[in-house]
CSV table of C-alpha atoms in Angstrom, one decimal:
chain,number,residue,atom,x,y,z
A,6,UNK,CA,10.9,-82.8,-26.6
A,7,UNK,CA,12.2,-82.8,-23.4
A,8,UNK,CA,9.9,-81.9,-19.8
A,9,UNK,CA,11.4,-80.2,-17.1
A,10,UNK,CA,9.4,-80.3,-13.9
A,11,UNK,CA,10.7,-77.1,-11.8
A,12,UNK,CA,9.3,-76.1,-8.9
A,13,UNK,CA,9.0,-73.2,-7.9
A,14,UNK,CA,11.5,-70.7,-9.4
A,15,UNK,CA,12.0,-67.0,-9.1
A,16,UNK,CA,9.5,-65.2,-12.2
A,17,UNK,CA,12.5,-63.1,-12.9
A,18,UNK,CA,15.2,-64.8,-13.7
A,19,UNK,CA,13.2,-67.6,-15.4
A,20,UNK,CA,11.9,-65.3,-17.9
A,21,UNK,CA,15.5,-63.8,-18.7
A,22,UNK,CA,16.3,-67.5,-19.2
A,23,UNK,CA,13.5,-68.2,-21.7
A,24,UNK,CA,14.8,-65.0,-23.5
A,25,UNK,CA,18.3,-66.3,-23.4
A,26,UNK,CA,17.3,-69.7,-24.7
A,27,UNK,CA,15.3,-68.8,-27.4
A,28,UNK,CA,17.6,-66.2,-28.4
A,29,UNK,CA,20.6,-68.7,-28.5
A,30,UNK,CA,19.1,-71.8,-29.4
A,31,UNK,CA,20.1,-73.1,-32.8
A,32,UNK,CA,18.0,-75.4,-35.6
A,33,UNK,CA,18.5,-78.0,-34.4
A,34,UNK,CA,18.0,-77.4,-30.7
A,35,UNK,CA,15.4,-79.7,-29.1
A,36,UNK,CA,12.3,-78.0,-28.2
A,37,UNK,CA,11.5,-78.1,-24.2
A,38,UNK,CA,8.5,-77.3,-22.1
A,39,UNK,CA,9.1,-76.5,-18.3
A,40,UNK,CA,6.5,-76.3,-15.5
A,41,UNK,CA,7.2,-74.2,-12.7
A,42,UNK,CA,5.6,-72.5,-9.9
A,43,UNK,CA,6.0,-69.1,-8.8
A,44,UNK,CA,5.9,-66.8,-5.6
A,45,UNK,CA,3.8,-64.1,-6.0
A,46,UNK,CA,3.9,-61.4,-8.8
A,47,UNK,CA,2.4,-59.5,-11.4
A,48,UNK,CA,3.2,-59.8,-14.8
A,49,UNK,CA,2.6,-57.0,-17.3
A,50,UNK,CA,2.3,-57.8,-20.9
A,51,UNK,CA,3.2,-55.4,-23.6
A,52,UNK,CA,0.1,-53.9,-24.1
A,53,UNK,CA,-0.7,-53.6,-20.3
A,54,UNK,CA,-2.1,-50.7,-18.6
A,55,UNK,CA,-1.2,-49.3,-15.6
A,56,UNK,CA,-4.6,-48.6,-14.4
A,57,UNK,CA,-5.4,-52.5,-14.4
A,58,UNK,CA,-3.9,-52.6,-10.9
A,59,UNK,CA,-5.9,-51.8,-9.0
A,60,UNK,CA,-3.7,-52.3,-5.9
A,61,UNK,CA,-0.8,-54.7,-5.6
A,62,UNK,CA,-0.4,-54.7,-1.8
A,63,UNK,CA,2.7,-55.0,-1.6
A,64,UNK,CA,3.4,-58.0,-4.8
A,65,UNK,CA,5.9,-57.0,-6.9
A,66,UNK,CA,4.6,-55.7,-10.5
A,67,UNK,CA,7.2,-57.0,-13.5
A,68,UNK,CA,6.8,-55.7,-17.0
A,69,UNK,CA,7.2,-58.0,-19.8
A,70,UNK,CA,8.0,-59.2,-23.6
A,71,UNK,CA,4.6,-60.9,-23.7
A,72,UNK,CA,1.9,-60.1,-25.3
A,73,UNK,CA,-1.5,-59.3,-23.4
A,74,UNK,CA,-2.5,-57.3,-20.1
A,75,UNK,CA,-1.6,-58.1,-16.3
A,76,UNK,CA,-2.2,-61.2,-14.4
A,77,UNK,CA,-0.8,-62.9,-11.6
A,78,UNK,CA,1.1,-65.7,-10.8
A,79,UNK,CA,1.7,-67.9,-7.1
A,80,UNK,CA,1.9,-70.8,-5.1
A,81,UNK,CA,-0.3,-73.3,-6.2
A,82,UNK,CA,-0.4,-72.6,-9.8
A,83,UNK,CA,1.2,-74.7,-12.8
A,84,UNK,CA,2.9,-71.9,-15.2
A,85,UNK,CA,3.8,-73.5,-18.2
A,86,UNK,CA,6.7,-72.7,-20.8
A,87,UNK,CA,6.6,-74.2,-24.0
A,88,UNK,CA,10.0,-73.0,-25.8
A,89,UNK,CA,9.0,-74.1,-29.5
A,90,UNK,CA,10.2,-74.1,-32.7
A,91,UNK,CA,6.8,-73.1,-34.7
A,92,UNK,CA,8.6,-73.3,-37.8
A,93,UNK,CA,9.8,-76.7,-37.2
A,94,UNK,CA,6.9,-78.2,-35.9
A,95,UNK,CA,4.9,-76.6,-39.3
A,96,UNK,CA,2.5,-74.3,-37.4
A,97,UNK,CA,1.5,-71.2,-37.5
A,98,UNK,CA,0.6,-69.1,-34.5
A,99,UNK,CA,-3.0,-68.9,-34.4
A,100,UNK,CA,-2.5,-72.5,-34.4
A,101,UNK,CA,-0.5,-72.9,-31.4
A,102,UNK,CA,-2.8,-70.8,-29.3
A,103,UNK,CA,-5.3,-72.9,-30.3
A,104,UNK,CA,-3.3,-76.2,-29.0
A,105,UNK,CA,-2.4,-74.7,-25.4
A,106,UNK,CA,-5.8,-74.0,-25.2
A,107,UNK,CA,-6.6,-77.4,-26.1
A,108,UNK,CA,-4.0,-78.9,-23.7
A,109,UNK,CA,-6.1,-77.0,-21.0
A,110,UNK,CA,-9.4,-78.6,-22.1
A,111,UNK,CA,-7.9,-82.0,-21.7
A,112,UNK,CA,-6.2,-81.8,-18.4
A,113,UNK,CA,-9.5,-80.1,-17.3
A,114,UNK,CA,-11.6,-83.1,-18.9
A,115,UNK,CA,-9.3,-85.5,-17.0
A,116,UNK,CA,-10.4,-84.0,-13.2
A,117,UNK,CA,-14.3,-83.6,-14.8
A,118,UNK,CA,-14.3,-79.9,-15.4
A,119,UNK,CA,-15.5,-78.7,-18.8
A,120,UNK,CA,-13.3,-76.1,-20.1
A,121,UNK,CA,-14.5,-72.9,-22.6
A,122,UNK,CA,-12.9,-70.6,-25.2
A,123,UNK,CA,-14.0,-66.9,-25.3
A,124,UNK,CA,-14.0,-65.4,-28.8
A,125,UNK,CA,-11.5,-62.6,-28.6
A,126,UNK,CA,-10.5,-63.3,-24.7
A,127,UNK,CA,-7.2,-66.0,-25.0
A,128,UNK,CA,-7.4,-68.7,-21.9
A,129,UNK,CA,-9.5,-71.0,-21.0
A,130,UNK,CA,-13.1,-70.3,-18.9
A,131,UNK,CA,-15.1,-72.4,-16.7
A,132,UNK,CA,-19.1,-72.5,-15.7
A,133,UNK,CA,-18.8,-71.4,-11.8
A,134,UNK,CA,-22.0,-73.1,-11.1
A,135,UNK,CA,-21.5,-76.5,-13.2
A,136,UNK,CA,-18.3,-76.8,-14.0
A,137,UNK,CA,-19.0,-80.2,-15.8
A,138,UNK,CA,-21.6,-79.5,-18.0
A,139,UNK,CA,-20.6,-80.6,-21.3
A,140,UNK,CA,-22.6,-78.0,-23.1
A,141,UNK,CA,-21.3,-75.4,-25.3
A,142,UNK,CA,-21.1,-71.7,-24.9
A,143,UNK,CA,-24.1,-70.2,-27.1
A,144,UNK,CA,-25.9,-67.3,-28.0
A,145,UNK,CA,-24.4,-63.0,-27.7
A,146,UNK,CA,-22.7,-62.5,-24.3
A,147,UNK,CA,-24.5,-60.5,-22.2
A,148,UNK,CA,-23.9,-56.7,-22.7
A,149,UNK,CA,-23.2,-55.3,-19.3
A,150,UNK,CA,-20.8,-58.3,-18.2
A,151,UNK,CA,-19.8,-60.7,-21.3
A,152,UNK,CA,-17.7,-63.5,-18.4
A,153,UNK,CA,-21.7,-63.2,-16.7
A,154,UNK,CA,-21.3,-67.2,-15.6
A,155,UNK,CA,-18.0,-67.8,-16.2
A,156,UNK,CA,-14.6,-67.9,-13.8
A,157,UNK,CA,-11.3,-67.9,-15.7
A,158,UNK,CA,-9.0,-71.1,-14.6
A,159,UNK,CA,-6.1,-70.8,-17.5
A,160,UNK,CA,-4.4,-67.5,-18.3
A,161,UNK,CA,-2.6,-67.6,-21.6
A,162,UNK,CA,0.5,-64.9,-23.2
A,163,UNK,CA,3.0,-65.8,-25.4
A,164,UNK,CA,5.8,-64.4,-27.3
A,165,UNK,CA,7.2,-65.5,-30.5
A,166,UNK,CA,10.9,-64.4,-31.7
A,167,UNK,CA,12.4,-66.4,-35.1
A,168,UNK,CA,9.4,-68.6,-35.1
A,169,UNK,CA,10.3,-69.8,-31.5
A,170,UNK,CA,7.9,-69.4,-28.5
A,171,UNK,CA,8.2,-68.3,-24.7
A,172,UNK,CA,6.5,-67.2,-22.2
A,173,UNK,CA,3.0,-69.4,-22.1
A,174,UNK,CA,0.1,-70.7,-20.0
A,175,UNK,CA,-0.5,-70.7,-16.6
A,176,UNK,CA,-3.1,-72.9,-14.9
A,177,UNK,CA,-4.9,-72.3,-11.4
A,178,UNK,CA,-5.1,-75.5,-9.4
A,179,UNK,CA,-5.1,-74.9,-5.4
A,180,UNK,CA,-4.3,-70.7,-5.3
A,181,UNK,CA,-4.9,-68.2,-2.9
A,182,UNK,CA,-7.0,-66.5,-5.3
A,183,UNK,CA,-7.3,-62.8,-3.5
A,184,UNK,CA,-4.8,-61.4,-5.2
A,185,UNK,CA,-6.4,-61.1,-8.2
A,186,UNK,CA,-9.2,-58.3,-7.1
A,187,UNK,CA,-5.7,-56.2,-7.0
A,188,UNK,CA,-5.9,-56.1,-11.0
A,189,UNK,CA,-8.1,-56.3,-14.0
A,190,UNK,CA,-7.2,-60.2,-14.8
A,191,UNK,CA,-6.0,-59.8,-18.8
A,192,UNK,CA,-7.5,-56.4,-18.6
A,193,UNK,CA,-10.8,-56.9,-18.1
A,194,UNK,CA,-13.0,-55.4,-15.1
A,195,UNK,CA,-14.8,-57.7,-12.6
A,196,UNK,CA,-13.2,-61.2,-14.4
A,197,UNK,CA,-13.9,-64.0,-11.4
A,198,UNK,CA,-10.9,-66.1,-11.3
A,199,UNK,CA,-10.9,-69.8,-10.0
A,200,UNK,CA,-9.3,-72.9,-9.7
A,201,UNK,CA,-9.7,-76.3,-9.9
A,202,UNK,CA,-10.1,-77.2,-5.9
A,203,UNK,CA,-12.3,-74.5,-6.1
A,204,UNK,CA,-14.2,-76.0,-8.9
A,205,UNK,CA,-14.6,-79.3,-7.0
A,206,UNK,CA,-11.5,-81.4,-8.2
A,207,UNK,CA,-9.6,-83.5,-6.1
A,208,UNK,CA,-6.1,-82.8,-7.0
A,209,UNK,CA,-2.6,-81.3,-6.3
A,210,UNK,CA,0.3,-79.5,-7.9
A,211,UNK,CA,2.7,-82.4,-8.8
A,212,UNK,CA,-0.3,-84.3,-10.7
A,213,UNK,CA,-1.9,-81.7,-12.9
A,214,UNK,CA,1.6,-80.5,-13.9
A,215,UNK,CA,2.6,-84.1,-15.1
A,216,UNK,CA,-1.1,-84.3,-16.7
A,217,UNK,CA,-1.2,-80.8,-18.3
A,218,UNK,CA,3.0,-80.9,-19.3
A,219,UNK,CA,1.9,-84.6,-21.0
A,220,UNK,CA,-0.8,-82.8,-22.8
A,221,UNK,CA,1.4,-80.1,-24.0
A,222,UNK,CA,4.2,-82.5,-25.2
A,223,UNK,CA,1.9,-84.6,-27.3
A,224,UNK,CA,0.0,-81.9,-28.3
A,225,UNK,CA,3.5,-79.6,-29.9
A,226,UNK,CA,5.1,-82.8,-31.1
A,227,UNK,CA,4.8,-83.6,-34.6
């Protein structure tokens, strides 16, 4: 496994070099997870809708090869790219969604933040008003706003080609975090997005990516 810290790197021509990784890597090609940071954009996934956007203000809007809807991406945020080999590693999908998530939840747990899963809503969730309460998520969501409580910290959309992954996770740590009233974040109306300085956590860039990408590697290594 190898970790590349990046910076930050232009969305574009990273994700043509995912694509053109994956696409070329062989069976023995070691998998590799890089950590990057990008200036601001919107990301459409495959199934994205245009009406999502509400307005971009000027960010540039880039359609995509991942699953899910739209979300954004900037300064001040660790993206995350896991380029795995499923097959090798002897997982399945549903399985590897479940261990990004996971990586989330400990790299959260480390700064004292308790993070959720949401049936049928991939990332990871947060209690605005106590983030550190250990207590699970219980009982039917609420009908007229099911994220009633909640703030979304970790977005999460992947795409798998041969058995290999790209595209991944992306984390909110110390974000300007207006840009996302301009959309739907992952499709879905009135979502509050945070991040962890909001949430209380005394932190920075350069330490939750070496955190989260050390949860990740131990976490897609068999």
């Amino acid at each position: 496994m190898l970790l590349k810290t990046m910076g930050r790197v232009d969305y574009a021509a990273t994700f043509e070099a995912m694509r053109n990784f994956t696409e070329s890597r062989q069976a023995d090609t070691p998998d590799e997870i890089w950590l990057c940071e990008h200036a601001p954009v919107y990301t459409q996934g495959l199934a994205g809708q245009a009406s999502h956007v509400l307005h971009a203000d000027g960010i540039p809007i880039v359609q995509t090869n991942r699953g899910g809807q739209v979300t954004y991406h900037g300064p001040g945020q660790v993206v995350a790219y896991p380029l795995i080999d499923l097959q090798r590693l002897g997982i399945y999908v549903r399985e590897y969604v479940y261990r990004l998530e996971e990586a989330v939840i400990q790299t959260l747990a480390s700064f004292g933040v308790t993070g959720h899963r949401v049936a049928g809503a991939p990332g990871i969730y947060v209690r605005v008003e106590d983030p550190g309460a250990h207590a699970a998520l219980s009982g039917p969501a609420h009908p007229e706003d099911p994220f009633r409580g909640l703030g979304k910290v970790a977005a999460l959309g992947i795409k798998v080609s041969r058995h290999c992954t790209y595209h991944g996770v992306a984390l909110n740590v110390d974000m300007n975090l207006k840009p996302f009233d301009g959309i739907n974040p992952c499709g879905y109306a009135g979502l509050q997005t945070v991040d962890l300085v909001t949430l209380g956590a005394l932190t920075d860039w350069p330490t939750v990516a070496q955190r989260f990408g050390e949860r990740l590697a131990a976490l897609l290594t068999r």
